[in-house]
XYZ file of C-alpha atoms in Angstrom:
635
model
C 95.737 75.790 61.004
C 93.990 75.499 57.239
C 96.420 75.965 54.738
C 94.262 77.592 52.322
C 93.258 80.500 55.185
C 96.922 80.977 56.015
C 97.200 81.906 51.770
C 94.558 83.961 51.858
C 95.944 86.085 54.315
C 98.625 87.474 51.592
C 95.762 88.749 49.393
C 96.839 92.209 47.744
C 94.810 95.693 47.220
C 92.673 95.589 44.292
C 93.524 99.128 43.516
C 97.694 98.887 43.846
C 98.257 95.764 43.226
C 100.055 95.096 45.969
C 100.037 96.522 50.179
C 102.378 98.770 51.755
C 104.634 95.674 52.908
C 105.395 96.844 56.466
C 101.972 97.103 57.231
C 101.300 94.197 55.185
C 103.303 91.853 57.482
C 102.051 93.426 60.635
C 98.163 92.737 59.377
C 99.329 89.110 58.265
C 100.608 88.484 61.658
C 97.097 89.889 63.385
C 95.361 87.280 60.935
C 97.353 84.649 62.207
C 97.122 85.622 65.747
C 93.467 85.531 65.076
C 93.464 82.309 63.167
C 95.491 80.341 65.662
C 92.625 81.542 69.005
C 89.897 80.609 66.653
C 91.313 77.122 66.212
C 92.539 76.488 70.043
C 89.295 78.349 71.238
C 87.680 74.852 71.850
C 90.554 73.999 73.952
C 90.365 76.807 76.403
C 86.420 75.876 76.919
C 87.343 72.527 77.582
C 89.916 73.093 80.199
C 87.200 76.045 81.893
C 84.514 73.370 82.057
C 85.492 72.140 85.521
C 86.427 74.940 87.434
C 83.983 75.893 90.036
C 81.805 79.086 89.892
C 84.179 82.308 90.229
C 83.904 83.281 94.189
C 81.773 86.492 94.163
C 84.650 88.524 96.403
C 87.213 87.859 93.619
C 84.583 89.777 91.425
C 84.896 92.462 94.106
C 89.040 92.222 94.319
C 88.648 93.041 90.475
C 86.351 95.741 90.341
C 88.492 97.727 93.567
C 91.777 97.434 91.341
C 90.348 98.731 88.167
C 88.854 101.876 89.703
C 92.495 101.945 91.652
C 93.937 101.876 88.189
C 91.292 104.576 86.668
C 91.667 107.008 89.924
C 95.462 106.736 89.332
C 95.168 108.450 85.484
C 92.842 110.367 85.969
C 94.820 112.083 88.789
C 97.321 112.293 86.688
C 98.400 115.600 84.939
C 100.149 114.464 81.811
C 101.333 117.920 80.583
C 102.823 118.550 83.895
C 104.676 115.225 83.756
C 105.520 115.737 80.344
C 107.041 118.771 81.014
C 109.528 117.497 83.564
C 110.530 115.480 80.916
C 113.088 116.048 78.370
C 111.149 116.456 75.001
C 112.874 114.284 73.013
C 111.796 111.441 74.921
C 108.380 112.593 75.305
C 107.719 114.021 71.879
C 105.623 111.464 69.391
C 106.998 113.014 66.489
C 110.401 112.462 67.322
C 109.613 109.196 67.286
C 107.554 109.149 64.597
C 110.207 110.809 62.204
C 112.976 107.917 63.835
C 110.837 105.346 62.137
C 109.907 106.788 59.019
C 113.102 107.405 58.484
C 114.169 103.845 59.263
C 111.138 102.649 56.738
C 112.701 104.784 53.492
C 116.097 102.772 54.194
C 114.987 99.744 54.224
C 114.335 97.677 50.538
C 110.653 96.229 51.321
C 109.488 96.822 47.832
C 111.714 93.904 45.988
C 109.210 91.273 45.160
C 111.395 88.635 45.947
C 112.347 89.518 49.290
C 108.666 89.750 50.261
C 107.998 86.000 48.293
C 110.755 85.162 51.004
C 109.854 86.599 54.279
C 106.511 85.092 53.616
C 107.407 81.568 52.441
C 109.826 81.856 55.626
C 106.289 82.956 57.835
C 104.302 80.090 56.793
C 107.325 77.303 57.477
C 107.444 78.756 60.629
C 103.760 78.800 61.536
C 103.139 75.262 60.041
C 106.792 74.011 62.009
C 105.496 75.305 65.696
C 101.546 74.728 65.191
C 102.044 71.491 63.540
C 104.108 70.225 67.231
C 101.040 71.247 69.135
C 98.263 69.705 66.182
C 100.547 66.028 66.625
C 101.287 66.531 62.946
C 104.985 66.888 64.124
C 106.320 65.284 66.851
C 108.155 67.509 69.876
C 111.204 67.458 71.651
C 111.875 65.608 74.789
C 111.196 68.461 76.923
C 108.201 70.178 74.942
C 107.695 71.728 71.761
C 111.282 71.857 69.986
C 111.116 75.271 68.867
C 113.689 76.507 66.308
C 114.554 80.216 67.584
C 116.401 81.195 71.245
C 116.066 83.842 73.303
C 116.611 84.671 77.157
C 113.473 87.342 76.941
C 111.190 84.075 76.205
C 112.794 81.524 78.333
C 110.215 81.201 80.948
C 108.560 77.943 79.717
C 105.366 79.346 79.829
C 106.256 80.861 76.551
C 106.382 77.357 75.142
C 103.650 75.821 76.741
C 100.339 77.171 74.720
C 100.918 77.429 71.280
C 99.504 80.998 70.994
C 102.673 82.106 72.995
C 104.803 80.213 71.398
C 103.547 81.059 68.006
C 103.452 84.857 68.849
C 107.145 84.986 70.228
C 108.374 82.629 67.273
C 106.911 84.610 64.594
C 108.738 88.175 66.440
C 112.216 86.533 66.272
C 112.051 85.491 62.789
C 110.580 89.133 62.005
C 113.535 90.580 63.771
C 115.827 88.299 61.948
C 114.444 89.085 58.360
C 114.581 92.590 59.288
C 118.098 92.366 60.330
C 118.810 91.345 57.133
C 117.144 93.554 54.818
C 118.798 96.216 57.265
C 122.124 94.659 56.133
C 121.486 94.456 52.458
C 120.416 97.989 51.894
C 122.222 99.770 49.348
C 123.311 103.108 48.492
C 124.147 104.260 52.426
C 127.276 105.271 53.668
C 129.247 102.739 56.619
C 128.330 104.730 59.223
C 124.726 106.046 57.809
C 124.469 101.641 57.240
C 124.902 101.380 61.102
C 122.575 103.642 62.169
C 120.144 101.563 59.971
C 121.091 98.623 61.728
C 120.816 100.334 65.284
C 117.498 101.700 64.504
C 116.005 98.344 63.499
C 117.271 96.382 66.484
C 115.767 99.571 68.540
C 112.537 99.560 66.795
C 112.337 95.578 67.052
C 113.323 95.425 70.706
C 110.592 97.448 71.454
C 107.856 95.415 69.259
C 109.038 91.979 70.966
C 105.689 90.804 72.264
C 107.532 90.301 75.992
C 106.801 94.182 76.132
C 102.852 94.024 76.047
C 100.467 92.598 78.841
C 97.825 90.654 76.480
C 101.104 89.217 74.659
C 103.164 87.979 77.547
C 102.219 84.896 79.174
C 103.945 85.851 82.464
C 102.213 88.590 82.792
C 98.490 87.670 82.154
C 98.993 84.576 84.614
C 100.690 87.413 87.546
C 97.620 89.698 86.438
C 95.052 86.963 87.391
C 96.777 85.395 90.109
C 96.718 89.079 91.807
C 93.537 90.193 90.323
C 94.862 93.206 88.594
C 96.942 93.963 91.677
C 100.470 93.927 89.601
C 98.997 96.585 87.035
C 97.551 98.869 89.644
C 101.190 99.076 91.501
C 102.579 98.916 87.882
C 100.875 102.221 87.007
C 102.111 103.517 89.970
C 105.494 103.210 89.068
C 104.716 103.762 85.741
C 103.081 107.310 86.322
C 106.394 108.437 89.279
C 108.992 107.595 86.285
C 106.476 109.936 83.751
C 106.845 112.806 86.466
C 110.500 112.490 86.910
C 111.103 111.958 83.297
C 113.871 109.244 84.072
C 112.952 105.236 84.378
C 113.705 103.498 87.850
C 115.758 100.755 87.962
C 115.955 100.261 91.726
C 114.483 101.584 95.011
C 115.794 105.230 95.124
C 115.490 105.606 99.185
C 117.621 102.445 99.716
C 121.159 104.281 99.328
C 122.151 107.683 100.552
C 125.643 109.041 99.854
C 128.183 108.769 102.291
C 126.311 106.282 104.321
C 126.297 103.368 102.134
C 127.640 104.145 99.158
C 130.545 106.780 98.269
C 131.596 106.159 101.792
C 135.823 105.458 101.980
C 136.804 108.274 104.195
C 138.296 111.417 103.195
C 138.089 115.048 102.945
C 137.340 117.710 100.411
C 140.362 119.661 100.555
C 140.431 121.669 97.265
C 137.516 123.138 95.537
C 136.591 125.124 92.386
C 133.122 126.117 90.217
C 133.794 122.931 88.630
C 135.194 120.637 90.616
C 135.876 119.671 94.511
C 139.004 117.417 95.202
C 138.763 115.198 97.655
C 141.720 113.049 99.255
C 140.816 109.761 101.002
C 142.786 108.848 104.001
C 145.097 106.309 104.528
C 144.521 102.903 106.687
C 148.223 102.388 106.195
C 151.609 102.866 107.975
C 153.413 104.014 105.340
C 152.254 105.046 101.145
C 154.058 105.254 97.810
C 155.621 108.272 97.445
C 153.998 109.373 94.238
C 150.048 109.911 95.257
C 147.215 109.114 92.769
C 144.820 111.708 90.978
C 141.591 110.277 89.498
C 139.934 112.231 86.990
C 136.085 109.701 86.462
C 134.135 110.438 83.558
C 131.829 114.199 84.264
C 128.996 112.136 82.182
C 128.493 110.201 85.494
C 129.020 110.922 89.132
C 132.822 109.915 90.687
C 131.366 106.821 93.143
C 131.373 104.106 90.263
C 134.718 103.426 91.653
C 133.649 104.274 95.326
C 130.257 102.076 95.051
C 130.485 100.218 98.661
C 133.922 98.586 100.504
C 133.889 95.262 98.631
C 133.337 96.713 95.093
C 135.552 100.127 95.855
C 138.658 100.792 93.563
C 139.166 103.666 95.995
C 139.352 101.671 99.151
C 141.201 98.977 97.563
C 143.949 101.767 96.131
C 144.163 103.157 99.836
C 144.044 99.864 101.189
C 147.330 99.017 99.049
C 149.151 101.875 100.103
C 148.641 104.490 97.585
C 147.448 108.106 98.497
C 144.366 108.556 96.420
C 142.824 111.969 95.326
C 139.580 111.645 93.363
C 137.893 114.649 91.496
C 134.079 115.190 91.708
C 132.667 117.371 89.073
C 129.733 120.137 89.400
C 126.786 118.345 87.439
C 126.093 121.499 84.647
C 123.458 124.502 85.402
C 123.195 127.867 83.578
C 125.927 129.113 84.745
C 128.173 126.949 83.260
C 126.876 127.642 80.017
C 130.186 128.685 78.193
C 132.177 125.965 80.024
C 134.417 124.051 76.836
C 137.075 121.702 77.169
C 139.680 124.169 77.606
C 138.131 124.626 80.799
C 137.904 121.269 81.445
C 141.851 120.383 80.935
C 142.725 123.360 82.814
C 140.892 121.840 85.615
C 142.783 118.193 85.272
C 146.423 120.657 85.434
C 144.830 122.449 88.393
C 144.437 119.184 90.395
C 147.755 117.699 89.473
C 149.348 120.901 90.692
C 147.462 121.467 94.149
C 148.599 117.350 95.057
C 152.095 117.932 94.054
C 152.124 121.516 96.128
C 150.043 120.206 98.757
C 152.165 116.525 99.159
C 155.570 118.639 98.047
C 155.830 116.159 95.480
C 157.287 116.767 91.763
C 154.752 114.595 90.075
C 151.598 112.105 90.386
C 150.027 108.730 89.000
C 146.916 110.081 86.950
C 144.189 107.912 86.274
C 141.467 109.191 83.310
C 138.031 107.238 83.107
C 135.931 107.631 79.852
C 136.183 110.933 78.669
C 138.223 112.036 81.336
C 140.786 109.794 79.629
C 140.312 111.345 76.828
C 140.507 114.651 78.025
C 144.004 113.392 80.456
C 145.630 112.602 76.648
C 144.953 116.048 75.728
C 146.165 117.172 79.100
C 149.345 115.223 78.687
C 150.013 116.763 75.583
C 149.859 120.002 76.283
C 152.168 119.325 79.421
C 154.483 117.778 77.275
C 154.577 121.002 74.860
C 155.364 123.124 77.685
C 157.961 120.627 78.592
C 155.889 120.117 81.757
C 155.305 115.857 81.061
C 157.609 115.314 84.171
C 154.411 116.433 86.325
C 153.105 113.368 85.557
C 154.582 110.282 86.607
C 152.402 107.586 84.709
C 148.851 108.174 83.034
C 146.221 105.003 82.899
C 143.171 105.337 80.960
C 140.387 103.283 81.712
C 138.211 102.613 78.379
C 139.364 105.561 77.160
C 139.189 106.796 73.384
C 141.531 109.114 71.400
C 140.895 108.055 67.893
C 137.321 108.364 66.987
C 137.422 106.185 63.627
C 135.765 103.052 65.234
C 133.846 104.796 68.476
C 131.308 102.361 68.797
C 127.314 102.538 68.884
C 127.361 105.869 70.202
C 128.508 107.283 66.213
C 124.690 106.471 65.405
C 123.292 109.181 67.657
C 126.335 111.340 65.557
C 125.267 113.168 62.524
C 124.427 116.988 61.456
C 120.282 116.400 62.091
C 120.953 114.760 65.342
C 123.386 117.327 66.464
C 120.922 120.086 65.539
C 118.722 118.592 67.738
C 120.751 118.239 71.094
C 122.026 121.956 70.581
C 118.541 122.800 70.429
C 117.943 120.528 73.744
C 120.809 122.614 75.293
C 119.344 126.002 74.828
C 119.650 126.877 78.531
C 123.401 126.598 78.618
C 123.728 122.550 79.635
C 122.396 119.438 78.419
C 119.664 117.360 80.741
C 121.508 114.360 82.560
C 118.046 112.668 81.812
C 118.661 112.545 77.916
C 122.257 111.264 78.502
C 120.923 108.131 80.567
C 118.273 107.654 77.769
C 121.173 107.090 75.121
C 123.163 104.888 76.586
C 119.917 102.987 77.695
C 118.894 102.438 74.171
C 122.228 100.882 73.649
C 121.076 97.779 75.762
C 117.530 98.591 75.522
C 116.367 94.771 76.231
C 118.636 94.905 79.503
C 118.170 98.589 80.628
C 114.831 99.465 79.397
C 112.322 97.046 78.799
C 113.300 94.736 80.878
C 112.592 97.314 83.909
C 108.928 98.156 81.498
C 108.162 94.884 82.322
C 109.472 93.958 85.628
C 108.460 97.542 86.812
C 104.972 98.102 84.905
C 103.499 95.014 83.936
C 104.428 92.803 86.483
C 104.559 95.373 89.155
C 107.537 94.438 90.932
C 109.146 95.900 94.032
C 112.355 97.621 93.169
C 115.620 95.469 94.084
C 118.311 97.377 96.401
C 121.172 97.402 93.242
C 124.107 100.377 94.350
C 124.801 99.722 90.823
C 121.917 100.519 89.104
C 121.392 103.571 91.839
C 124.531 105.037 90.266
C 123.184 104.600 86.692
C 120.563 106.939 87.603
C 121.716 109.659 89.314
C 122.348 111.482 86.201
C 124.547 114.163 85.711
C 123.942 117.782 83.075
C 126.703 118.657 80.691
C 127.666 122.059 79.619
C 126.018 122.311 76.203
C 128.881 124.289 74.653
C 131.404 121.524 75.379
C 129.295 119.239 74.439
C 128.592 119.888 70.979
C 132.324 120.687 70.501
C 133.046 117.271 71.713
C 130.515 115.348 69.578
C 131.641 117.895 66.605
C 135.395 117.471 66.876
C 136.216 114.275 68.034
C 133.195 111.851 67.804
C 132.657 113.459 63.923
C 135.746 115.161 62.457
C 137.876 112.560 64.721
C 140.327 115.999 64.905
C 142.082 114.647 68.133
C 144.327 112.562 66.243
C 145.229 115.312 64.043
C 148.778 117.024 65.452
C 147.705 120.494 66.318
C 144.031 120.421 64.844
C 142.770 121.378 68.202
C 144.394 123.174 71.338
C 143.566 122.957 74.978
C 144.499 126.080 77.199
C 146.262 128.061 74.298
C 148.137 124.805 73.576
C 148.265 122.786 70.425
C 147.550 119.338 71.029
C 149.500 116.793 69.613
C 149.508 113.268 70.879
C 152.338 112.001 69.420
C 154.202 114.394 71.658
C 153.037 112.264 74.699
C 156.055 110.358 76.462
C 154.273 109.592 79.836
C 154.686 105.938 80.418
C 151.232 104.931 79.649
C 148.800 101.991 81.039
C 146.010 101.354 78.725
C 142.991 99.337 79.856
C 140.173 98.314 77.373
C 136.652 96.056 77.848
C 136.880 93.103 75.487
C 132.782 93.645 75.301
C 132.900 97.119 75.814
C 130.557 98.981 73.315
C 130.474 102.250 74.433
C 134.267 102.811 73.821
C 135.183 98.981 71.811
C 138.622 97.582 72.379
C 139.485 97.957 68.733
C 139.011 101.937 69.282
C 140.496 102.209 72.235
C 143.758 100.090 71.268
C 144.348 102.935 68.899
C 146.101 105.382 70.742
C 149.144 102.934 71.254
C 149.577 104.510 67.799
C 150.065 107.982 69.235
C 152.533 107.623 71.834
C 156.230 108.674 71.945
C 156.658 107.367 75.128
C 156.317 103.431 76.787
C 153.165 102.004 76.841
C 151.301 98.719 78.394
C 148.206 97.707 77.438
C 145.726 95.089 79.165
C 142.627 93.794 77.723
C 139.957 93.610 80.639
C 137.067 90.547 80.336
C 133.135 91.946 80.508
C 132.468 95.605 79.557
C 132.368 99.006 79.764
C 131.747 99.149 83.924
C 132.148 95.697 84.838
C 135.617 95.366 83.250
C 136.686 98.112 85.499
C 134.933 98.000 88.612
C 136.287 94.260 88.977
C 138.057 93.969 92.682
C 140.404 90.846 93.482
C 137.688 89.405 96.128
C 134.955 88.891 93.741
C 137.147 86.097 91.603
C 135.233 87.409 88.604
C 135.827 87.591 84.904
C 139.734 87.698 83.385
C 142.362 89.577 81.639
C 144.739 88.961 79.070
C 148.378 90.605 78.736
C 150.784 90.537 75.882
C 154.713 91.915 76.960
C 154.903 91.930 72.649
C 151.777 93.152 71.712
C 152.360 93.431 67.643
C 150.606 96.700 65.879
C 147.014 95.494 66.342
C 144.573 94.562 68.642
C 144.317 91.369 66.559
C 147.834 90.900 66.749
C 147.646 91.602 70.842
C 144.958 88.921 71.276
C 146.693 86.108 68.842
C 149.889 86.004 71.593
C 147.931 87.178 74.850
C 147.968 85.463 77.962
C 144.956 84.952 79.818
C 144.783 84.860 83.859
C 142.036 84.534 86.269
C 140.154 87.082 88.084
C 140.676 91.195 88.521
C 143.898 93.021 86.565
C 144.029 95.754 89.722
C 146.975 93.448 91.307
C 148.458 93.333 87.638
C 147.996 97.261 87.253
C 149.459 98.035 91.224
C 153.004 95.973 90.103
C 153.037 98.149 87.232
C 152.503 101.641 89.323
C 155.112 100.376 91.943
C 157.413 99.701 88.853
C 157.148 103.142 87.762
C 158.432 104.186 91.641
C 158.162 101.755 94.574
C 159.456 104.340 97.182
C 157.776 104.911 100.169
C 156.821 107.649 103.058
C 155.233 107.652 106.340
C 151.582 108.546 106.577
C 151.614 111.065 107.918
C 151.384 115.333 107.729
C 149.138 116.187 105.216
C 148.977 112.787 103.498
C 146.093 112.335 106.112
C 143.577 114.703 105.074
C 142.240 116.723 107.863
C 144.462 116.031 110.513
C 146.488 118.487 112.842
C 146.827 121.971 110.957
C 145.137 121.068 107.533
C 141.753 123.080 107.003
C 140.126 120.568 105.083
C 136.492 122.178 103.388
C 134.180 119.118 104.405
C 133.869 115.385 104.588
C 133.591 113.204 101.785
C 132.139 112.517 99.446
C 130.990 116.505 98.998
C 128.461 118.667 98.139
C 129.070 118.798 94.718
C 128.063 115.231 93.967
C 124.605 115.955 95.875
C 124.127 118.186 93.302
C 121.083 117.541 91.032
């Protein structure tokens, strides 16, 4: 590229003395791209010369594809589609406000910063283009590009200079913005973290991979299919706009009770808030102490019962455990007054019902995520009432009680965002698609833009993936509970303050919990970071065991032994911090489920015959309906 031409791209506005640096950055990149296209236009002309005259039938195929694209867009009713989607996801002003707020906090105005960013850009352009023009040597496998990213792993991003420079300039720009966010001054730690998160979210959205004209894989697919990929992608896009949610998997591939959530059992108890499922035994004898599982009501319970190979429920039944599962009802307007007290009472009711049904004094309990946080409050209430012996042991899956370091979800917790969420719940419940979009944004490259490329740009068929089906099966949340939960726990961190909160009329003091506890955390969990999960150990009075699992919030829990994946760490002398635990921990390959089972049996190994009401729906037992029940099927 002509170096003088590169220099002229940095020209200043004669009236103001300097252009807006953010706008200038995009203008520079645009002009640089045009310069590249001009320089390499001759290459394209020479390459195209030997080609034969196009077949007229190909023009007809292109015309047909374009006509169908036009028909799809004309038939689409945007007003109706956007009305079906949550307003927070479709209102451009909300996104404009995000960008403007982000821009105001970034230190773009510093002349030294602008000069350094510009110099880095020029150096990159010269280095990348020099390898294609012969000015600089290439690596053994082609151009030796300075920045690597799996979004651009396809060799087509490196084969042509235009696409090599486009994606390398983008990666440089992303790095520069991340560095600016780190250097922003005058922000408290929470606001600083919000700025970092917003910067990452915006730069991921701007990836050249997300746009058809700057993605060589999409361009090649479009030429190969004569535009059919764009037609199919538009069909996918319009379908998603109508339902207000990004589709990750084939929605027709799974059916509850047939090939997902299919462990045999019966619904044995029902309230307006939950159904209680009891699973059928498969062993002649079972542990005398049954197990009650409280899944999060933010998602459907069958994350623990995806299919026979992945099901924690089926595995536990096969080990001789009598398993009960709570299936929460997705919120509607009738649940407008539901608050945290109702979920605490529900957990106590489920525990008491199982004790009475089987005639046992105590149960083992598992609480996952938000249900684990609630289980801690429930245990504190029971122990305060002198009823802690109703629970033989408690297991916490990725559950937090101290929210000081609660991970990336804290980026959505400030007074402005809390007010916006409160407004979205004006009908008494928060649309589950809002929560789904929030969790997707935490990993937008993997859970949003990856599917934009595959579904909309490449027009791929949806895969049949049970985990993604579950991820898209959203549940609504009671708005009053949700707002109080975010304010009292995430914002104000009241749960770890003795008696600052109450449950069912009883003050909550976690230090009163004497129940033996097993605490599982995921090493790569971005929703409930292990540093945050660890802190529950600082508040328990009774004995506890901490275990660190490989992977994250889902795969760190759903890791069956037969899969032979990941690992986990234990430490009989865990110390006073997660760092102490890790420093002396022993690594074990594979699943931690067997380790947990040994811990459960150490609490009480007594067994009884698997008869009577241990068999739900048996003789003399009036079950309500077959598992997985009605509530899990409700929208």
